[in-house]
Amino acid sequence: MSEIPILLVDDDDALRNALVQSFQLADLAVEAFADGASALARLSAGFDGAIVSDIRMPRMDGMELFRRVAAIDHEIPVILMTGHGDVPMAVSALKAGAFDFIAKPFATDHLIASARRALEMRRLVLDNRRLRAAADQGAGGELLIGETPAMVRLRENMRQVADADVDILIEGETGTGKELVARLLHRWSRRRGRPFVAINCAALPDAIAEVDLFGQEGGRAPQSGRIARADKGSLFLDEIESSPAWLQGMLLRVLEEREILPVGAEQPQAVDLRVIAATKPGIDASVIEGRFRADLLYRLDMVRLRIPPLRERRDDIPLLFGYLLHQAADQMKRDVPAIGVDVRAYLSDHDWPGNVRELANFAKRAVLGMQADSPDAGDQMALAQQVERFEAAVIRRVLERTQGDARSAMTKLQLPRKTFYDKLNRHGIEIDTYRK
């Protein structure tokens, strides 16, 4: 039986008892009251159910009850049961915000169906309020949103180590927010006023990587490397598990000696920095397989922070989505949309392999009015929208088969590079989520 209550108010004992049985048979929780004052005592602004009340009652009639309920929370749904002579009064209540009225005599199924709709509307109202609260939380500066035990523990661990000058390894799947965690660690540390330098170890230009990282002395154009620019600050090494073998050895020296040797230099250069590295899950297996140096991992792994994927903290998804939804609306100069049943179902049912990054793209689509990918959504979509949806589905399917290999996917789809990436951007597809 549903735990969300319906408050039934009717001074007619026989009718009230009969309706209680009908609601219970329909698997709906119900609390019965003989007068409006008793029902009001049960209410608060956070009440998550609905009210069904007769209009004609002594002392406090249904209209007065409706007005008092609206004063507590005008979005609590109230269904009024009316006799034939009270229909004009009930219509007036509808105009004032009542959810529905049921004229006597009525079929019980009719009342139950209206009650179910009222409960669903109330759930949507409260969901939207929670989403807005999450947005306010994000706007207040706490960007690592989540109240599940795993996220609370992560924030606590981050606070404990942020101001300790130790190197840190962040482990998390694609899209979980590893760089965000790194930036927060820097922001919460004593180095906050110094540079934060991020380096993607998987995307270094081979020909100039050493000069780019370590700098160059002598010649016509001596230059400072990116690692030197992190002096007195924090160096973030993203996708450290993808760094080539030559770089792993050089990084080990940086970690152990806190010095760099620019290209063409005879003497090393001291650097004062805090190293934060990030990796996808599986770096320990890479060590066993010989693809990553064990001594480098041991040096990095003084403190390891694991970011849980969204599928492990589903209760955080509505809160996080609320922040991302308001952020997307601000960026696009659009109103924040109400969250309907299809979007709420998608949030709870989808596995979110792309994690927060995928959720952010979904929030942008929601702001643009694009429907969730539910099975029956296409019935209500225009032809152009259905074509767009089909195209996105084909691209996702090809990316799954090619495991995110862009070149193979472009070949199978027979698309030039620019068109391929334009379509990825338009459909909010993150190619990294398909890479193994």
GROMACS .gro file of C-alpha atoms in nm:
model
  436
    1MET     CA    1   0.000   0.000   0.000
    2SER     CA    2   0.117   0.351  -0.079
    3GLU     CA    3   0.262   0.534   0.222
    4ILE     CA    4   0.152   0.874   0.090
    5PRO     CA    5  -0.171   0.961   0.271
    6ILE     CA    6  -0.502   1.091   0.153
    7LEU     CA    7  -0.681   1.292   0.420
    8LEU     CA    8  -1.053   1.217   0.391
    9VAL     CA    9  -1.284   1.467   0.562
   10ASP     CA   10  -1.659   1.395   0.587
   11ASP     CA   11  -1.905   1.424   0.877
   12ASP     CA   12  -2.121   1.140   0.737
   13ASP     CA   13  -1.994   0.832   0.924
   14ALA     CA   14  -2.139   0.580   0.680
   15LEU     CA   15  -2.002   0.750   0.367
   16ARG     CA   16  -1.666   0.816   0.531
   17ASN     CA   17  -1.624   0.449   0.632
   18ALA     CA   18  -1.726   0.330   0.287
   19LEU     CA   19  -1.476   0.562   0.117
   20VAL     CA   20  -1.199   0.450   0.351
   21GLN     CA   21  -1.258   0.092   0.240
   22SER     CA   22  -1.259   0.194  -0.126
   23PHE     CA   23  -0.927   0.379  -0.095
   24GLN     CA   24  -0.771   0.086   0.089
   25LEU     CA   25  -0.891  -0.161  -0.175
   26ALA     CA   26  -0.727   0.066  -0.433
   27ASP     CA   27  -0.399   0.033  -0.237
   28LEU     CA   28  -0.405   0.398  -0.127
   29ALA     CA   29  -0.324   0.505   0.228
   30VAL     CA   30  -0.604   0.707   0.387
   31GLU     CA   31  -0.663   0.889   0.715
   32ALA     CA   32  -1.023   0.975   0.796
   33PHE     CA   33  -1.155   1.278   0.988
   34ALA     CA   34  -1.507   1.380   1.084
   35ASP     CA   35  -1.431   1.753   1.075
   36GLY     CA   36  -1.197   1.999   0.907
   37ALA     CA   37  -1.022   2.117   1.223
   38SER     CA   38  -0.890   1.767   1.296
   39ALA     CA   39  -0.757   1.735   0.943
   40LEU     CA   40  -0.585   2.076   0.961
   41ALA     CA   41  -0.399   1.969   1.272
   42ARG     CA   42  -0.239   1.693   1.061
   43LEU     CA   43  -0.106   1.934   0.795
   44SER     CA   44   0.224   2.111   0.739
   45ALA     CA   45   0.382   2.280   0.438
   46GLY     CA   46   0.578   1.961   0.367
   47PHE     CA   47   0.267   1.740   0.355
   48ASP     CA   48   0.314   1.501   0.063
   49GLY     CA   49  -0.044   1.378   0.014
   50ALA     CA   50  -0.383   1.512  -0.095
   51ILE     CA   51  -0.712   1.609   0.070
   52VAL     CA   52  -1.059   1.483  -0.018
   53SER     CA   53  -1.336   1.675   0.159
   54ASP     CA   54  -1.710   1.711   0.150
   55ILE     CA   55  -1.833   2.068   0.102
   56ARG     CA   56  -2.137   2.056   0.330
   57MET     CA   57  -2.017   2.007   0.690
   58PRO     CA   58  -2.106   2.177   1.020
   59ARG     CA   59  -1.875   2.433   1.187
   60MET     CA   60  -1.608   2.433   0.911
   61ASP     CA   61  -1.736   2.354   0.561
   62GLY     CA   62  -1.522   2.230   0.272
   63MET     CA   63  -1.470   2.577   0.127
   64GLU     CA   64  -1.331   2.712   0.452
   65LEU     CA   65  -1.110   2.403   0.485
   66PHE     CA   66  -0.980   2.464   0.132
   67ARG     CA   67  -0.896   2.828   0.214
   68ARG     CA   68  -0.707   2.728   0.529
   69VAL     CA   69  -0.516   2.456   0.348
   70ALA     CA   70  -0.417   2.706   0.079
   71ALA     CA   71  -0.287   2.938   0.352
   72ILE     CA   72  -0.055   2.658   0.470
   73ASP     CA   73   0.055   2.561   0.117
   74HIS     CA   74  -0.146   2.660  -0.187
   75GLU     CA   75  -0.007   2.364  -0.384
   76ILE     CA   76  -0.154   2.095  -0.159
   77PRO     CA   77  -0.423   1.939  -0.383
   78VAL     CA   78  -0.778   1.954  -0.250
   79ILE     CA   79  -1.063   1.752  -0.404
   80LEU     CA   80  -1.413   1.861  -0.306
   81MET     CA   81  -1.718   1.631  -0.301
   82THR     CA   82  -2.032   1.825  -0.383
   83GLY     CA   83  -2.408   1.780  -0.397
   84HIS     CA   84  -2.599   1.899  -0.703
   85GLY     CA   85  -2.676   2.239  -0.549
   86ASP     CA   86  -2.310   2.300  -0.457
   87VAL     CA   87  -2.167   2.275  -0.808
   88PRO     CA   88  -2.140   2.656  -0.860
   89MET     CA   89  -1.954   2.677  -0.529
   90ALA     CA   90  -1.718   2.396  -0.637
   91VAL     CA   91  -1.651   2.567  -0.972
   92SER     CA   92  -1.561   2.882  -0.781
   93ALA     CA   93  -1.317   2.676  -0.571
   94LEU     CA   94  -1.159   2.536  -0.889
   95LYS     CA   95  -1.096   2.888  -1.011
   96ALA     CA   96  -0.936   2.967  -0.675
   97GLY     CA   97  -0.698   2.670  -0.706
   98ALA     CA   98  -0.879   2.357  -0.587
   99PHE     CA   99  -0.758   2.045  -0.767
  100ASP     CA  100  -1.095   1.889  -0.861
  101PHE     CA  101  -1.454   1.846  -0.758
  102ILE     CA  102  -1.668   1.531  -0.771
  103ALA     CA  103  -2.044   1.573  -0.795
  104LYS     CA  104  -2.261   1.334  -0.595
  105PRO     CA  105  -2.366   1.069  -0.659
  106PHE     CA  106  -2.034   0.958  -0.807
  107ALA     CA  107  -1.864   0.637  -0.909
  108THR     CA  108  -1.593   0.547  -0.658
  109ASP     CA  109  -1.351   0.474  -0.941
  110HIS     CA  110  -1.388   0.834  -1.054
  111LEU     CA  111  -1.288   0.964  -0.710
  112ILE     CA  112  -0.995   0.722  -0.684
  113ALA     CA  113  -0.862   0.822  -1.028
  114SER     CA  114  -0.879   1.190  -0.931
  115ALA     CA  115  -0.700   1.115  -0.603
  116ARG     CA  116  -0.419   0.935  -0.788
  117ARG     CA  117  -0.373   1.235  -1.020
  118ALA     CA  118  -0.365   1.465  -0.716
  119LEU     CA  119  -0.097   1.255  -0.548
  120GLU     CA  120   0.111   1.252  -0.864
  121MET     CA  121   0.084   1.630  -0.896
  122ARG     CA  122   0.191   1.671  -0.534
  123ARG     CA  123   0.494   1.449  -0.593
  124LEU     CA  124   0.595   1.663  -0.889
  125VAL     CA  125   0.554   1.984  -0.687
  126LEU     CA  126   0.773   1.855  -0.404
  127ASP     CA  127   1.030   1.719  -0.650
  128ASN     CA  128   1.058   2.059  -0.815
  129ARG     CA  129   1.100   2.225  -0.477
  130ARG     CA  130   1.385   1.988  -0.393
  131LEU     CA  131   1.545   2.064  -0.730
  132ARG     CA  132   1.528   2.437  -0.662
  133ALA     CA  133   1.677   2.383  -0.316
  134ALA     CA  134   1.962   2.193  -0.477
  135ALA     CA  135   2.020   2.484  -0.715
  136ASP     CA  136   2.035   2.725  -0.421
  137GLN     CA  137   2.284   2.494  -0.253
  138GLY     CA  138   2.502   2.494  -0.563
  139ALA     CA  139   2.478   2.870  -0.603
  140GLY     CA  140   2.602   2.904  -0.246
  141GLY     CA  141   2.940   2.765  -0.344
  142GLU     CA  142   2.913   2.394  -0.256
  143LEU     CA  143   2.962   2.242  -0.598
  144LEU     CA  144   3.020   1.882  -0.487
  145ILE     CA  145   2.650   1.816  -0.438
  146GLY     CA  146   2.525   1.502  -0.269
  147GLU     CA  147   2.394   1.383   0.066
  148THR     CA  148   2.440   1.007   0.029
  149PRO     CA  149   2.688   0.854   0.277
  150ALA     CA  150   2.951   0.807   0.005
  151MET     CA  151   2.948   1.177  -0.089
  152VAL     CA  152   2.940   1.297   0.271
  153ARG     CA  153   3.241   1.076   0.342
  154LEU     CA  154   3.422   1.203   0.029
  155ARG     CA  155   3.377   1.568   0.133
  156GLU     CA  156   3.493   1.489   0.486
  157ASN     CA  157   3.805   1.314   0.356
  158MET     CA  158   3.875   1.603   0.120
  159ARG     CA  159   3.854   1.854   0.406
  160GLN     CA  160   4.092   1.643   0.613
  161VAL     CA  161   4.364   1.625   0.348
  162ALA     CA  162   4.312   1.951   0.156
  163ASP     CA  163   4.549   2.155   0.373
  164ALA     CA  164   4.800   1.875   0.426
  165ASP     CA  165   5.086   1.902   0.178
  166VAL     CA  166   5.058   1.545   0.052
  167ASP     CA  167   5.013   1.418  -0.302
  168ILE     CA  168   4.670   1.276  -0.381
  169LEU     CA  169   4.532   1.025  -0.630
  170ILE     CA  170   4.169   1.073  -0.734
  171GLU     CA  171   3.998   0.766  -0.879
  172GLY     CA  172   3.672   0.788  -1.069
  173GLU     CA  173   3.495   0.694  -1.389
  174THR     CA  174   3.467   0.932  -1.683
  175GLY     CA  175   3.238   1.224  -1.602
  176THR     CA  176   3.234   1.185  -1.222
  177GLY     CA  177   3.406   1.520  -1.163
  178LYS     CA  178   3.770   1.436  -1.094
  179GLU     CA  179   3.894   1.780  -1.199
  180LEU     CA  180   3.626   1.944  -0.984
  181VAL     CA  181   3.752   1.750  -0.681
  182ALA     CA  182   4.110   1.852  -0.766
  183ARG     CA  183   4.014   2.219  -0.792
  184LEU     CA  184   3.827   2.205  -0.462
  185LEU     CA  185   4.129   2.048  -0.293
  186HIS     CA  186   4.338   2.337  -0.427
  187ARG     CA  187   4.076   2.594  -0.324
  188TRP     CA  188   4.060   2.455   0.030
  189SER     CA  189   4.438   2.440   0.071
  190ARG     CA  190   4.694   2.698   0.181
  191ARG     CA  191   4.805   2.714  -0.184
  192ARG     CA  192   4.470   2.859  -0.294
  193GLY     CA  193   4.620   3.193  -0.399
  194ARG     CA  194   4.878   3.024  -0.622
  195PRO     CA  195   4.841   2.867  -0.969
  196PHE     CA  196   4.639   2.554  -1.040
  197VAL     CA  197   4.788   2.396  -1.353
  198ALA     CA  198   4.600   2.109  -1.521
  199ILE     CA  199   4.771   1.868  -1.761
  200ASN     CA  200   4.589   1.594  -1.952
  201CYS     CA  201   4.848   1.317  -1.974
  202ALA     CA  202   4.651   1.141  -2.249
  203ALA     CA  203   4.647   1.442  -2.483
  204LEU     CA  204   5.006   1.566  -2.489
  205PRO     CA  205   5.148   1.661  -2.830
  206ASP     CA  206   5.421   1.400  -2.885
  207ALA     CA  207   5.662   1.622  -3.077
  208ILE     CA  208   5.679   1.900  -2.819
  209ALA     CA  209   5.553   1.726  -2.504
  210GLU     CA  210   5.884   1.740  -2.315
  211VAL     CA  211   5.937   2.109  -2.387
  212ASP     CA  212   5.572   2.185  -2.313
  213LEU     CA  213   5.595   2.020  -1.971
  214PHE     CA  214   5.951   2.084  -1.857
  215GLY     CA  215   6.048   2.396  -2.049
  216GLN     CA  216   6.361   2.473  -2.253
  217GLU     CA  217   6.680   2.661  -2.188
  218GLY     CA  218   6.927   2.803  -2.438
  219GLY     CA  219   6.859   2.857  -2.805
  220ARG     CA  220   6.666   3.149  -2.947
  221ALA     CA  221   6.345   3.092  -2.757
  222PRO     CA  222   6.391   2.969  -2.399
  223GLN     CA  223   6.055   2.896  -2.239
  224SER     CA  224   5.907   2.796  -1.910
  225GLY     CA  225   5.728   2.461  -1.893
  226ARG     CA  226   5.381   2.401  -1.756
  227ILE     CA  227   5.510   2.218  -1.449
  228ALA     CA  228   5.727   2.517  -1.354
  229ARG     CA  229   5.420   2.740  -1.381
  230ALA     CA  230   5.263   2.538  -1.098
  231ASP     CA  231   5.543   2.644  -0.860
  232LYS     CA  232   5.403   2.727  -0.514
  233GLY     CA  233   5.066   2.595  -0.635
  234SER     CA  234   4.902   2.268  -0.740
  235LEU     CA  235   4.980   2.047  -1.040
  236PHE     CA  236   4.685   1.838  -1.162
  237LEU     CA  237   4.779   1.535  -1.373
  238ASP     CA  238   4.461   1.410  -1.536
  239GLU     CA  239   4.436   1.062  -1.690
  240ILE     CA  240   4.772   0.973  -1.537
  241GLU     CA  241   4.709   0.607  -1.627
  242SER     CA  242   4.740   0.700  -1.998
  243SER     CA  243   5.080   0.870  -1.970
  244PRO     CA  244   5.353   0.720  -2.195
  245ALA     CA  245   5.642   0.529  -2.042
  246TRP     CA  246   5.897   0.810  -2.097
  247LEU     CA  247   5.676   1.056  -1.912
  248GLN     CA  248   5.617   0.821  -1.620
  249GLY     CA  249   5.990   0.813  -1.545
  250MET     CA  250   6.019   1.192  -1.562
  251LEU     CA  251   5.714   1.242  -1.340
  252LEU     CA  252   5.861   1.005  -1.084
  253ARG     CA  253   6.165   1.234  -1.056
  254VAL     CA  254   5.938   1.537  -1.013
  255LEU     CA  255   5.752   1.362  -0.732
  256GLU     CA  256   6.061   1.230  -0.555
  257GLU     CA  257   6.301   1.522  -0.595
  258ARG     CA  258   6.060   1.812  -0.650
  259GLU     CA  259   6.273   1.933  -0.938
  260ILE     CA  260   6.262   1.945  -1.317
  261LEU     CA  261   6.529   1.942  -1.583
  262PRO     CA  262   6.434   2.171  -1.874
  263VAL     CA  263   6.538   2.062  -2.222
  264GLY     CA  264   6.894   2.187  -2.285
  265ALA     CA  265   6.958   2.269  -1.918
  266GLU     CA  266   7.260   2.142  -1.726
  267GLN     CA  267   7.121   2.195  -1.378
  268PRO     CA  268   6.780   2.091  -1.245
  269GLN     CA  269   6.531   2.353  -1.133
  270ALA     CA  270   6.359   2.318  -0.795
  271VAL     CA  271   5.980   2.338  -0.786
  272ASP     CA  272   5.750   2.369  -0.487
  273LEU     CA  273   5.421   2.209  -0.580
  274ARG     CA  274   5.148   1.979  -0.460
  275VAL     CA  275   5.063   1.701  -0.708
  276ILE     CA  276   4.705   1.583  -0.753
  277ALA     CA  277   4.663   1.303  -1.006
  278ALA     CA  278   4.344   1.152  -1.146
  279THR     CA  279   4.282   0.811  -1.293
  280LYS     CA  280   3.999   0.595  -1.416
  281PRO     CA  281   3.943   0.270  -1.222
  282GLY     CA  282   4.191  -0.002  -1.315
  283ILE     CA  283   4.530   0.160  -1.257
  284ASP     CA  284   4.628  -0.123  -1.019
  285ALA     CA  285   4.564  -0.372  -1.298
  286SER     CA  286   4.779  -0.159  -1.530
  287VAL     CA  287   5.068  -0.198  -1.285
  288ILE     CA  288   5.024  -0.577  -1.282
  289GLU     CA  289   5.016  -0.581  -1.663
  290GLY     CA  290   5.331  -0.368  -1.684
  291ARG     CA  291   5.165  -0.066  -1.847
  292PHE     CA  292   5.213   0.164  -1.549
  293ARG     CA  293   5.515   0.194  -1.321
  294ALA     CA  294   5.459   0.049  -0.976
  295ASP     CA  295   5.700   0.295  -0.811
  296LEU     CA  296   5.513   0.590  -0.965
  297LEU     CA  297   5.180   0.459  -0.838
  298TYR     CA  298   5.321   0.405  -0.489
  299ARG     CA  299   5.451   0.761  -0.488
  300LEU     CA  300   5.120   0.905  -0.606
  301ASP     CA  301   4.906   0.685  -0.387
  302MET     CA  302   4.976   0.849  -0.051
  303VAL     CA  303   4.606   0.938  -0.030
  304ARG     CA  304   4.346   0.793  -0.266
  305LEU     CA  305   4.004   0.954  -0.298
  306ARG     CA  306   3.739   0.756  -0.485
  307ILE     CA  307   3.448   0.939  -0.647
  308PRO     CA  308   3.143   0.709  -0.665
  309PRO     CA  309   2.960   0.691  -0.999
  310LEU     CA  310   2.601   0.812  -1.013
  311ARG     CA  311   2.461   0.460  -1.020
  312GLU     CA  312   2.604   0.409  -0.670
  313ARG     CA  313   2.440   0.724  -0.532
  314ARG     CA  314   2.103   0.741  -0.701
  315ASP     CA  315   1.947   0.940  -0.418
  316ASP     CA  316   2.176   1.232  -0.510
  317ILE     CA  317   2.059   1.247  -0.872
  318PRO     CA  318   1.752   1.474  -0.818
  319LEU     CA  319   1.958   1.719  -0.610
  320LEU     CA  320   2.242   1.729  -0.858
  321PHE     CA  321   2.004   1.753  -1.151
  322GLY     CA  322   1.836   2.052  -0.986
  323TYR     CA  323   2.163   2.241  -0.969
  324LEU     CA  324   2.258   2.150  -1.325
  325LEU     CA  325   1.909   2.242  -1.451
  326HIS     CA  326   1.929   2.592  -1.304
  327GLN     CA  327   2.286   2.631  -1.426
  328ALA     CA  328   2.181   2.536  -1.780
  329ALA     CA  329   1.883   2.773  -1.768
  330ASP     CA  330   2.109   3.061  -1.662
  331GLN     CA  331   2.357   2.984  -1.940
  332MET     CA  332   2.087   2.964  -2.206
  333LYS     CA  333   1.882   3.257  -2.074
  334ARG     CA  334   1.577   3.033  -2.044
  335ASP     CA  335   1.321   2.977  -1.769
  336VAL     CA  336   1.372   2.674  -1.550
  337PRO     CA  337   1.119   2.414  -1.670
  338ALA     CA  338   0.891   2.217  -1.443
  339ILE     CA  339   0.994   1.853  -1.410
  340GLY     CA  340   0.735   1.614  -1.548
  341VAL     CA  341   0.672   1.247  -1.490
  342ASP     CA  342   0.878   1.134  -1.792
  343VAL     CA  343   1.188   1.327  -1.684
  344ARG     CA  344   1.157   1.210  -1.324
  345ALA     CA  345   1.124   0.849  -1.440
  346TYR     CA  346   1.427   0.885  -1.667
  347LEU     CA  347   1.633   1.027  -1.380
  348SER     CA  348   1.554   0.729  -1.159
  349ASP     CA  349   1.569   0.451  -1.422
  350HIS     CA  350   1.870   0.545  -1.637
  351ASP     CA  351   2.213   0.400  -1.548
  352TRP     CA  352   2.406   0.722  -1.632
  353PRO     CA  353   2.725   0.565  -1.773
  354GLY     CA  354   2.855   0.917  -1.844
  355ASN     CA  355   2.789   1.019  -1.482
  356VAL     CA  356   2.768   1.390  -1.398
  357ARG     CA  357   2.876   1.497  -1.748
  358GLU     CA  358   2.590   1.300  -1.903
  359LEU     CA  359   2.347   1.434  -1.642
  360ALA     CA  360   2.456   1.790  -1.725
  361ASN     CA  361   2.381   1.731  -2.094
  362PHE     CA  362   2.042   1.588  -2.004
  363ALA     CA  363   1.969   1.900  -1.797
  364LYS     CA  364   2.052   2.116  -2.100
  365ARG     CA  365   1.814   1.912  -2.317
  366ALA     CA  366   1.543   1.952  -2.052
  367VAL     CA  367   1.588   2.330  -2.056
  368LEU     CA  368   1.556   2.323  -2.435
  369GLY     CA  369   1.230   2.129  -2.403
  370MET     CA  370   1.361   1.801  -2.545
  371GLN     CA  371   1.186   1.498  -2.399
  372ALA     CA  372   1.344   1.214  -2.209
  373ASP     CA  373   1.425   0.902  -2.406
  374SER     CA  374   1.123   0.710  -2.280
  375PRO     CA  375   0.972   0.439  -2.506
  376ASP     CA  376   0.647   0.622  -2.575
  377ALA     CA  377   0.788   0.974  -2.603
  378GLY     CA  378   0.803   0.957  -2.982
  379ASP     CA  379   0.425   0.940  -3.011
  380GLN     CA  380   0.405   1.305  -2.904
  381MET     CA  381   0.701   1.434  -3.105
  382ALA     CA  382   0.704   1.614  -3.437
  383LEU     CA  383   0.864   1.435  -3.734
  384ALA     CA  384   1.179   1.650  -3.720
  385GLN     CA  385   1.223   1.568  -3.352
  386GLN     CA  386   1.178   1.197  -3.418
  387VAL     CA  387   1.440   1.211  -3.694
  388GLU     CA  388   1.680   1.386  -3.456
  389ARG     CA  389   1.617   1.124  -3.192
  390PHE     CA  390   1.672   0.840  -3.441
  391GLU     CA  391   1.999   0.996  -3.559
  392ALA     CA  392   2.125   1.027  -3.200
  393ALA     CA  393   2.033   0.664  -3.132
  394VAL     CA  394   2.224   0.547  -3.442
  395ILE     CA  395   2.534   0.744  -3.341
  396ARG     CA  396   2.523   0.604  -2.986
  397ARG     CA  397   2.485   0.250  -3.121
  398VAL     CA  398   2.786   0.289  -3.351
  399LEU     CA  399   2.994   0.436  -3.068
  400GLU     CA  400   2.907   0.138  -2.852
  401ARG     CA  401   3.018  -0.103  -3.125
  402THR     CA  402   3.342   0.085  -3.189
  403GLN     CA  403   3.405   0.140  -2.816
  404GLY     CA  404   3.429   0.514  -2.869
  405ASP     CA  405   3.688   0.500  -3.149
  406ALA     CA  406   3.609   0.823  -3.335
  407ARG     CA  407   3.785   0.727  -3.659
  408SER     CA  408   3.604   0.392  -3.684
  409ALA     CA  409   3.272   0.556  -3.600
  410MET     CA  410   3.318   0.822  -3.870
  411THR     CA  411   3.398   0.550  -4.122
  412LYS     CA  412   3.090   0.344  -4.035
  413LEU     CA  413   2.864   0.650  -4.038
  414GLN     CA  414   3.034   0.788  -4.354
  415LEU     CA  415   3.065   1.131  -4.195
  416PRO     CA  416   3.347   1.386  -4.226
  417ARG     CA  417   3.520   1.481  -3.903
  418LYS     CA  418   3.356   1.824  -3.856
  419THR     CA  419   3.004   1.693  -3.923
  420PHE     CA  420   3.062   1.401  -3.686
  421TYR     CA  421   3.167   1.624  -3.396
  422ASP     CA  422   2.894   1.880  -3.473
  423LYS     CA  423   2.638   1.601  -3.436
  424LEU     CA  424   2.795   1.484  -3.109
  425ASN     CA  425   2.764   1.836  -2.970
  426ARG     CA  426   2.409   1.882  -3.094
  427HIS     CA  427   2.289   1.557  -2.939
  428GLY     CA  428   2.489   1.601  -2.618
  429ILE     CA  429   2.682   1.277  -2.674
  430GLU     CA  430   3.005   1.234  -2.476
  431ILE     CA  431   3.234   1.005  -2.676
  432ASP     CA  432   3.451   0.933  -2.369
  433THR     CA  433   3.166   0.740  -2.207
  434TYR     CA  434   3.195   0.472  -2.478
  435ARG     CA  435   3.570   0.420  -2.446
  436LYS     CA  436   3.680   0.111  -2.258
   0.00000   0.00000   0.00000
